[in-house]
């Protein structure tokens, strides 16, 4: 189940094979005036905001999802339930990622709607320096590993996510060095031997030979990551000489 805010209404997308679909539709029809736009789209009409908030809360609990306060704050809007095919991709989000300094990374979704920003805030909820400005704190433990998993996965909860990471060469020298340490999940002041161990471990993990014969996108991702790891290690070595 997926929630979105569109112009003029809240959208709830439910897969056709959802085991709770009949129960959800029954609850909606029992508590709201409803009408079908098509076999796949049901509109719930009600001016009672508290009633709609209760329904939304019930849906979050039913799916064991964290309550999205942004969605609840838009309960004054009409609710549209959209039934989608089991393998359907609901939404695509394109994001530009920019290294601000040695610690911060700024995310900028190309979409201007609130839905994309809300989804990004939920996805990176444990790594924000400033969630309103979509600034990530890359110094937090496990950040880069989590980010690379997200990049490689590409599809998260049926949302297609594409992150375009700006070339760190465009940043100043301090930001470049910060990026290099973060890419190796290392930190300044750490011994060279420890940094080298992390570098070797990452090189072994992301060597393109490990995915030989796999999907072209996976191979390309490993190749790009492999090159970035090497560049990061070279940058650190240069700074220490």
PDB file of C-alpha atoms in Angstrom:
ATOM      1  CA  UNK A   1       0.000   0.000   0.000  1.00  0.00           C
ATOM      2  CA  UNK A   2       1.330   3.428  -0.951  1.00  0.00           C
ATOM      3  CA  UNK A   3       0.177   6.938  -0.078  1.00  0.00           C
ATOM      4  CA  UNK A   4       0.586  10.068  -2.155  1.00  0.00           C
ATOM      5  CA  UNK A   5      -0.501  13.703  -2.215  1.00  0.00           C
ATOM      6  CA  UNK A   6      -1.693  14.888  -5.611  1.00  0.00           C
ATOM      7  CA  UNK A   7      -3.300  18.162  -6.577  1.00  0.00           C
ATOM      8  CA  UNK A   8      -6.766  18.071  -5.110  1.00  0.00           C
ATOM      9  CA  UNK A   9      -6.782  14.645  -3.433  1.00  0.00           C
ATOM     10  CA  UNK A  10      -4.970  12.046  -1.365  1.00  0.00           C
ATOM     11  CA  UNK A  11      -4.180   8.877  -3.266  1.00  0.00           C
ATOM     12  CA  UNK A  12      -3.963   5.426  -1.710  1.00  0.00           C
ATOM     13  CA  UNK A  13      -2.601   2.816  -4.127  1.00  0.00           C
ATOM     14  CA  UNK A  14      -3.312  -0.800  -3.267  1.00  0.00           C
ATOM     15  CA  UNK A  15      -2.114  -3.815  -5.204  1.00  0.00           C
ATOM     16  CA  UNK A  16      -4.872  -5.989  -6.610  1.00  0.00           C
ATOM     17  CA  UNK A  17      -3.431  -9.057  -4.866  1.00  0.00           C
ATOM     18  CA  UNK A  18      -3.345  -7.378  -1.435  1.00  0.00           C
ATOM     19  CA  UNK A  19      -4.858  -9.833   1.052  1.00  0.00           C
ATOM     20  CA  UNK A  20      -6.610  -6.983   2.894  1.00  0.00           C
ATOM     21  CA  UNK A  21      -8.105  -5.365  -0.221  1.00  0.00           C
ATOM     22  CA  UNK A  22     -11.692  -6.579   0.314  1.00  0.00           C
ATOM     23  CA  UNK A  23     -11.595  -5.558   3.971  1.00  0.00           C
ATOM     24  CA  UNK A  24     -10.311  -2.092   3.079  1.00  0.00           C
ATOM     25  CA  UNK A  25     -12.955  -1.544   0.404  1.00  0.00           C
ATOM     26  CA  UNK A  26     -15.673  -2.797   2.735  1.00  0.00           C
ATOM     27  CA  UNK A  27     -14.559  -0.373   5.468  1.00  0.00           C
ATOM     28  CA  UNK A  28     -14.430   2.513   2.986  1.00  0.00           C
ATOM     29  CA  UNK A  29     -17.891   1.808   1.584  1.00  0.00           C
ATOM     30  CA  UNK A  30     -19.350   1.402   5.068  1.00  0.00           C
ATOM     31  CA  UNK A  31     -18.018   4.719   6.385  1.00  0.00           C
ATOM     32  CA  UNK A  32     -17.992   7.009   3.343  1.00  0.00           C
ATOM     33  CA  UNK A  33     -20.129   7.944   0.410  1.00  0.00           C
ATOM     34  CA  UNK A  34     -18.273   6.284  -2.437  1.00  0.00           C
ATOM     35  CA  UNK A  35     -18.339   6.167  -6.208  1.00  0.00           C
ATOM     36  CA  UNK A  36     -16.172   4.396  -8.754  1.00  0.00           C
ATOM     37  CA  UNK A  37     -14.510   6.414 -11.497  1.00  0.00           C
ATOM     38  CA  UNK A  38     -13.509   3.090 -13.073  1.00  0.00           C
ATOM     39  CA  UNK A  39     -12.999  -0.494 -11.946  1.00  0.00           C
ATOM     40  CA  UNK A  40      -9.626   0.585 -10.537  1.00  0.00           C
ATOM     41  CA  UNK A  41     -10.413   3.973  -8.955  1.00  0.00           C
ATOM     42  CA  UNK A  42     -12.717   4.589  -5.981  1.00  0.00           C
ATOM     43  CA  UNK A  43     -13.427   8.074  -4.601  1.00  0.00           C
ATOM     44  CA  UNK A  44     -14.349   8.541  -0.923  1.00  0.00           C
ATOM     45  CA  UNK A  45     -16.453  11.638  -0.296  1.00  0.00           C
ATOM     46  CA  UNK A  46     -16.544  13.116   3.181  1.00  0.00           C
ATOM     47  CA  UNK A  47     -16.120  16.557   4.673  1.00  0.00           C
ATOM     48  CA  UNK A  48     -15.365  15.049   8.085  1.00  0.00           C
ATOM     49  CA  UNK A  49     -11.614  15.388   8.491  1.00  0.00           C
ATOM     50  CA  UNK A  50     -11.493  13.446  11.776  1.00  0.00           C
ATOM     51  CA  UNK A  51     -13.306  10.548  10.134  1.00  0.00           C
ATOM     52  CA  UNK A  52     -10.770  10.470   7.307  1.00  0.00           C
ATOM     53  CA  UNK A  53      -7.841  10.725   9.723  1.00  0.00           C
ATOM     54  CA  UNK A  54      -9.249   7.741  11.620  1.00  0.00           C
ATOM     55  CA  UNK A  55      -9.510   5.776   8.371  1.00  0.00           C
ATOM     56  CA  UNK A  56      -5.941   6.651   7.380  1.00  0.00           C
ATOM     57  CA  UNK A  57      -4.627   5.704  10.826  1.00  0.00           C
ATOM     58  CA  UNK A  58      -6.469   2.398  10.526  1.00  0.00           C
ATOM     59  CA  UNK A  59      -4.792   1.743   7.169  1.00  0.00           C
ATOM     60  CA  UNK A  60      -1.317   2.462   8.590  1.00  0.00           C
ATOM     61  CA  UNK A  61      -1.900   0.062  11.481  1.00  0.00           C
ATOM     62  CA  UNK A  62      -3.460  -2.564   9.210  1.00  0.00           C
ATOM     63  CA  UNK A  63      -0.320  -2.658   7.066  1.00  0.00           C
ATOM     64  CA  UNK A  64       1.998  -2.255  10.082  1.00  0.00           C
ATOM     65  CA  UNK A  65       3.358   0.932   8.554  1.00  0.00           C
ATOM     66  CA  UNK A  66       4.697   3.942  10.497  1.00  0.00           C
ATOM     67  CA  UNK A  67       2.126   6.717  10.672  1.00  0.00           C
ATOM     68  CA  UNK A  68       2.900   9.405   8.098  1.00  0.00           C
ATOM     69  CA  UNK A  69       2.035  12.716   9.726  1.00  0.00           C
ATOM     70  CA  UNK A  70       2.276  14.595   6.422  1.00  0.00           C
ATOM     71  CA  UNK A  71      -0.402  12.349   4.937  1.00  0.00           C
ATOM     72  CA  UNK A  72      -2.600  12.850   8.011  1.00  0.00           C
ATOM     73  CA  UNK A  73      -2.201  16.619   7.766  1.00  0.00           C
ATOM     74  CA  UNK A  74      -3.792  16.458   4.295  1.00  0.00           C
ATOM     75  CA  UNK A  75      -6.883  14.571   5.491  1.00  0.00           C
ATOM     76  CA  UNK A  76      -9.024  17.563   4.489  1.00  0.00           C
ATOM     77  CA  UNK A  77      -8.584  16.443   0.864  1.00  0.00           C
ATOM     78  CA  UNK A  78     -10.838  13.891  -0.857  1.00  0.00           C
ATOM     79  CA  UNK A  79      -9.416  10.351  -0.802  1.00  0.00           C
ATOM     80  CA  UNK A  80      -8.884   8.348  -3.963  1.00  0.00           C
ATOM     81  CA  UNK A  81      -8.217   4.613  -3.745  1.00  0.00           C
ATOM     82  CA  UNK A  82      -6.419   3.273  -6.795  1.00  0.00           C
ATOM     83  CA  UNK A  83      -6.165  -0.477  -7.336  1.00  0.00           C
ATOM     84  CA  UNK A  84      -2.997  -1.305  -9.270  1.00  0.00           C
ATOM     85  CA  UNK A  85      -1.709  -4.508 -10.920  1.00  0.00           C
ATOM     86  CA  UNK A  86       0.492  -6.749  -8.709  1.00  0.00           C
ATOM     87  CA  UNK A  87       3.710  -5.953 -10.593  1.00  0.00           C
ATOM     88  CA  UNK A  88       2.960  -2.308 -11.286  1.00  0.00           C
ATOM     89  CA  UNK A  89       5.518   0.405 -10.560  1.00  0.00           C
ATOM     90  CA  UNK A  90       3.641   3.147  -8.796  1.00  0.00           C
ATOM     91  CA  UNK A  91       6.063   6.028  -9.049  1.00  0.00           C
ATOM     92  CA  UNK A  92       9.524   7.086 -10.228  1.00  0.00           C
ATOM     93  CA  UNK A  93      11.648   9.568  -8.291  1.00  0.00           C
ATOM     94  CA  UNK A  94      14.758  11.183  -9.783  1.00  0.00           C
ATOM     95  CA  UNK A  95      17.138  12.784  -7.297  1.00  0.00           C
ATOM     96  CA  UNK A  96      20.285  14.862  -7.725  1.00  0.00           C
ATOM     97  CA  UNK A  97      22.827  14.343  -4.916  1.00  0.00           C
ATOM     98  CA  UNK A  98      25.473  17.030  -4.297  1.00  0.00           C
ATOM     99  CA  UNK A  99      28.427  17.019  -1.907  1.00  0.00           C
ATOM    100  CA  UNK A 100      28.096  20.227   0.110  1.00  0.00           C
ATOM    101  CA  UNK A 101      31.150  19.726   2.305  1.00  0.00           C
ATOM    102  CA  UNK A 102      33.077  16.964   4.037  1.00  0.00           C
ATOM    103  CA  UNK A 103      29.998  15.986   6.013  1.00  0.00           C
ATOM    104  CA  UNK A 104      26.826  17.016   4.195  1.00  0.00           C
ATOM    105  CA  UNK A 105      25.088  15.774   1.075  1.00  0.00           C
ATOM    106  CA  UNK A 106      22.146  17.649  -0.403  1.00  0.00           C
ATOM    107  CA  UNK A 107      19.329  15.774  -2.150  1.00  0.00           C
ATOM    108  CA  UNK A 108      17.190  17.538  -4.730  1.00  0.00           C
ATOM    109  CA  UNK A 109      14.274  15.638  -6.299  1.00  0.00           C
ATOM    110  CA  UNK A 110      13.485  16.754  -9.832  1.00  0.00           C
ATOM    111  CA  UNK A 111       9.779  16.447  -9.014  1.00  0.00           C
ATOM    112  CA  UNK A 112       8.291  19.507  -7.379  1.00  0.00           C
ATOM    113  CA  UNK A 113       5.428  17.735  -5.595  1.00  0.00           C
ATOM    114  CA  UNK A 114       5.418  17.089  -1.857  1.00  0.00           C
ATOM    115  CA  UNK A 115       5.046  13.377  -2.450  1.00  0.00           C
ATOM    116  CA  UNK A 116       8.641  12.892  -3.616  1.00  0.00           C
ATOM    117  CA  UNK A 117      10.098  14.861  -0.692  1.00  0.00           C
ATOM    118  CA  UNK A 118       7.964  12.992   1.832  1.00  0.00           C
ATOM    119  CA  UNK A 119       9.072   9.644   0.433  1.00  0.00           C
ATOM    120  CA  UNK A 120      12.752  10.674   0.565  1.00  0.00           C
ATOM    121  CA  UNK A 121      12.366  11.855   4.177  1.00  0.00           C
ATOM    122  CA  UNK A 122      10.902   8.490   5.144  1.00  0.00           C
ATOM    123  CA  UNK A 123      13.613   6.551   3.297  1.00  0.00           C
ATOM    124  CA  UNK A 124      16.561   8.452   4.814  1.00  0.00           C
ATOM    125  CA  UNK A 125      14.931   9.199   8.175  1.00  0.00           C
ATOM    126  CA  UNK A 126      17.934   7.964  10.168  1.00  0.00           C
ATOM    127  CA  UNK A 127      20.535  10.003   8.308  1.00  0.00           C
ATOM    128  CA  UNK A 128      19.272  13.573   8.145  1.00  0.00           C
ATOM    129  CA  UNK A 129      21.203  16.626   9.291  1.00  0.00           C
ATOM    130  CA  UNK A 130      18.258  18.800   8.207  1.00  0.00           C
ATOM    131  CA  UNK A 131      15.179  16.954   6.920  1.00  0.00           C
ATOM    132  CA  UNK A 132      13.439  20.114   5.691  1.00  0.00           C
ATOM    133  CA  UNK A 133      16.345  21.007   3.410  1.00  0.00           C
ATOM    134  CA  UNK A 134      17.002  17.322   2.579  1.00  0.00           C
ATOM    135  CA  UNK A 135      20.569  17.516   3.905  1.00  0.00           C
ATOM    136  CA  UNK A 136      22.067  14.137   4.801  1.00  0.00           C
ATOM    137  CA  UNK A 137      24.714  13.659   7.467  1.00  0.00           C
ATOM    138  CA  UNK A 138      27.188  11.381   5.657  1.00  0.00           C
ATOM    139  CA  UNK A 139      29.334  11.030   8.793  1.00  0.00           C
ATOM    140  CA  UNK A 140      26.774   8.806  10.515  1.00  0.00           C
ATOM    141  CA  UNK A 141      27.719   5.181  10.931  1.00  0.00           C
ATOM    142  CA  UNK A 142      26.690   2.957   8.044  1.00  0.00           C
ATOM    143  CA  UNK A 143      25.564   5.842   5.835  1.00  0.00           C
ATOM    144  CA  UNK A 144      27.537   4.970   2.715  1.00  0.00           C
ATOM    145  CA  UNK A 145      26.702   1.290   2.917  1.00  0.00           C
ATOM    146  CA  UNK A 146      23.002   2.188   3.185  1.00  0.00           C
ATOM    147  CA  UNK A 147      23.237   4.675   0.313  1.00  0.00           C
ATOM    148  CA  UNK A 148      24.920   2.195  -2.009  1.00  0.00           C
ATOM    149  CA  UNK A 149      22.291  -0.441  -1.213  1.00  0.00           C
ATOM    150  CA  UNK A 150      19.620   2.084  -2.140  1.00  0.00           C
ATOM    151  CA  UNK A 151      21.398   2.995  -5.374  1.00  0.00           C
ATOM    152  CA  UNK A 152      21.864  -0.634  -6.388  1.00  0.00           C
ATOM    153  CA  UNK A 153      18.345  -1.680  -5.422  1.00  0.00           C
ATOM    154  CA  UNK A 154      16.787   0.971  -7.690  1.00  0.00           C
ATOM    155  CA  UNK A 155      13.292  -0.209  -6.728  1.00  0.00           C
ATOM    156  CA  UNK A 156      12.199   0.323  -3.124  1.00  0.00           C
ATOM    157  CA  UNK A 157       8.634  -0.545  -2.128  1.00  0.00           C
ATOM    158  CA  UNK A 158       7.629  -0.369  -5.812  1.00  0.00           C
ATOM    159  CA  UNK A 159       9.036   3.121  -6.211  1.00  0.00           C
ATOM    160  CA  UNK A 160      11.690   3.418  -8.910  1.00  0.00           C
ATOM    161  CA  UNK A 161      14.489   5.578  -7.502  1.00  0.00           C
ATOM    162  CA  UNK A 162      17.308   7.060  -9.577  1.00  0.00           C
ATOM    163  CA  UNK A 163      20.066   9.022  -7.828  1.00  0.00           C
ATOM    164  CA  UNK A 164      22.403  11.123  -9.970  1.00  0.00           C
ATOM    165  CA  UNK A 165      25.495  11.807  -7.882  1.00  0.00           C
ATOM    166  CA  UNK A 166      27.375  14.905  -8.964  1.00  0.00           C
ATOM    167  CA  UNK A 167      31.062  14.434  -9.667  1.00  0.00           C
ATOM    168  CA  UNK A 168      32.936  15.270  -6.453  1.00  0.00           C
ATOM    169  CA  UNK A 169      35.643  16.867  -8.594  1.00  0.00           C
ATOM    170  CA  UNK A 170      33.293  19.845  -8.831  1.00  0.00           C
ATOM    171  CA  UNK A 171      33.608  20.427  -5.088  1.00  0.00           C
ATOM    172  CA  UNK A 172      36.450  22.132  -3.245  1.00  0.00           C
ATOM    173  CA  UNK A 173      39.484  20.180  -2.058  1.00  0.00           C
ATOM    174  CA  UNK A 174      38.207  19.722   1.480  1.00  0.00           C
ATOM    175  CA  UNK A 175      34.886  18.371   0.212  1.00  0.00           C
ATOM    176  CA  UNK A 176      36.701  16.041  -2.189  1.00  0.00           C
ATOM    177  CA  UNK A 177      38.750  14.628   0.670  1.00  0.00           C
ATOM    178  CA  UNK A 178      35.656  14.305   2.853  1.00  0.00           C
ATOM    179  CA  UNK A 179      33.915  12.445   0.033  1.00  0.00           C
ATOM    180  CA  UNK A 180      36.916  10.117  -0.276  1.00  0.00           C
ATOM    181  CA  UNK A 181      36.852   9.178   3.425  1.00  0.00           C
ATOM    182  CA  UNK A 182      33.096   8.695   3.338  1.00  0.00           C
ATOM    183  CA  UNK A 183      33.296   6.519   0.227  1.00  0.00           C
ATOM    184  CA  UNK A 184      35.614   4.148   2.107  1.00  0.00           C
ATOM    185  CA  UNK A 185      33.534   4.411   5.299  1.00  0.00           C
ATOM    186  CA  UNK A 186      36.637   5.768   6.993  1.00  0.00           C
ATOM    187  CA  UNK A 187      37.350   8.923   8.981  1.00  0.00           C
ATOM    188  CA  UNK A 188      40.102  11.497   9.200  1.00  0.00           C
ATOM    189  CA  UNK A 189      42.754  10.633  11.717  1.00  0.00           C
ATOM    190  CA  UNK A 190      42.312   6.895  11.203  1.00  0.00           C
ATOM    191  CA  UNK A 191      45.588   5.029  10.614  1.00  0.00           C
ATOM    192  CA  UNK A 192      46.609   4.380   7.035  1.00  0.00           C
ATOM    193  CA  UNK A 193      46.687   0.629   7.647  1.00  0.00           C
ATOM    194  CA  UNK A 194      43.033   0.690   8.763  1.00  0.00           C
ATOM    195  CA  UNK A 195      42.043   2.785   5.762  1.00  0.00           C
ATOM    196  CA  UNK A 196      43.898   0.388   3.459  1.00  0.00           C
ATOM    197  CA  UNK A 197      42.105  -2.604   5.005  1.00  0.00           C
ATOM    198  CA  UNK A 198      38.753  -0.969   4.340  1.00  0.00           C
ATOM    199  CA  UNK A 199      39.820  -0.129   0.803  1.00  0.00           C
ATOM    200  CA  UNK A 200      40.880  -3.729   0.082  1.00  0.00           C
ATOM    201  CA  UNK A 201      37.650  -5.064   1.580  1.00  0.00           C
ATOM    202  CA  UNK A 202      35.529  -2.771  -0.600  1.00  0.00           C
ATOM    203  CA  UNK A 203      37.565  -3.528  -3.724  1.00  0.00           C
ATOM    204  CA  UNK A 204      36.992  -7.241  -3.207  1.00  0.00           C
ATOM    205  CA  UNK A 205      33.306  -6.716  -2.535  1.00  0.00           C
ATOM    206  CA  UNK A 206      32.585  -4.495  -5.531  1.00  0.00           C
ATOM    207  CA  UNK A 207      34.957  -5.971  -8.107  1.00  0.00           C
ATOM    208  CA  UNK A 208      32.999  -6.287 -11.392  1.00  0.00           C
ATOM    209  CA  UNK A 209      34.066  -9.925 -11.718  1.00  0.00           C
ATOM    210  CA  UNK A 210      31.739 -10.691  -8.796  1.00  0.00           C
ATOM    211  CA  UNK A 211      28.722  -9.958 -10.996  1.00  0.00           C
ATOM    212  CA  UNK A 212      29.999 -11.355 -14.270  1.00  0.00           C
ATOM    213  CA  UNK A 213      27.034 -12.413 -16.412  1.00  0.00           C
ATOM    214  CA  UNK A 214      24.515 -10.484 -14.307  1.00  0.00           C
ATOM    215  CA  UNK A 215      22.102  -7.824 -15.530  1.00  0.00           C
ATOM    216  CA  UNK A 216      23.874  -4.970 -17.370  1.00  0.00           C
ATOM    217  CA  UNK A 217      22.673  -2.372 -14.850  1.00  0.00           C
ATOM    218  CA  UNK A 218      24.103  -4.367 -11.936  1.00  0.00           C
ATOM    219  CA  UNK A 219      27.447  -4.781 -13.738  1.00  0.00           C
ATOM    220  CA  UNK A 220      27.544  -1.052 -14.512  1.00  0.00           C
ATOM    221  CA  UNK A 221      26.789  -0.158 -10.899  1.00  0.00           C
ATOM    222  CA  UNK A 222      29.630  -2.369  -9.659  1.00  0.00           C
ATOM    223  CA  UNK A 223      32.011  -0.887 -12.222  1.00  0.00           C
ATOM    224  CA  UNK A 224      31.115   2.661 -11.187  1.00  0.00           C
ATOM    225  CA  UNK A 225      31.426   1.839  -7.492  1.00  0.00           C
ATOM    226  CA  UNK A 226      34.763   0.080  -8.114  1.00  0.00           C
ATOM    227  CA  UNK A 227      36.150   3.147  -9.891  1.00  0.00           C
ATOM    228  CA  UNK A 228      34.877   5.470  -7.138  1.00  0.00           C
ATOM    229  CA  UNK A 229      36.562   3.353  -4.457  1.00  0.00           C
ATOM    230  CA  UNK A 230      39.875   3.509  -6.298  1.00  0.00           C
ATOM    231  CA  UNK A 231      39.594   7.271  -6.830  1.00  0.00           C
ATOM    232  CA  UNK A 232      38.757   7.775  -3.163  1.00  0.00           C
ATOM    233  CA  UNK A 233      41.773   5.744  -2.006  1.00  0.00           C
ATOM    234  CA  UNK A 234      44.086   7.598  -4.424  1.00  0.00           C
ATOM    235  CA  UNK A 235      42.770  10.920  -3.119  1.00  0.00           C
ATOM    236  CA  UNK A 236      43.484   9.942   0.482  1.00  0.00           C
ATOM    237  CA  UNK A 237      46.950   8.654  -0.404  1.00  0.00           C
ATOM    238  CA  UNK A 238      47.745  11.940  -2.130  1.00  0.00           C
ATOM    239  CA  UNK A 239      46.646  13.934   0.910  1.00  0.00           C
ATOM    240  CA  UNK A 240      48.864  11.887   3.222  1.00  0.00           C
ATOM    241  CA  UNK A 241      52.026  12.276   1.155  1.00  0.00           C
TER     242      UNK A 241
END
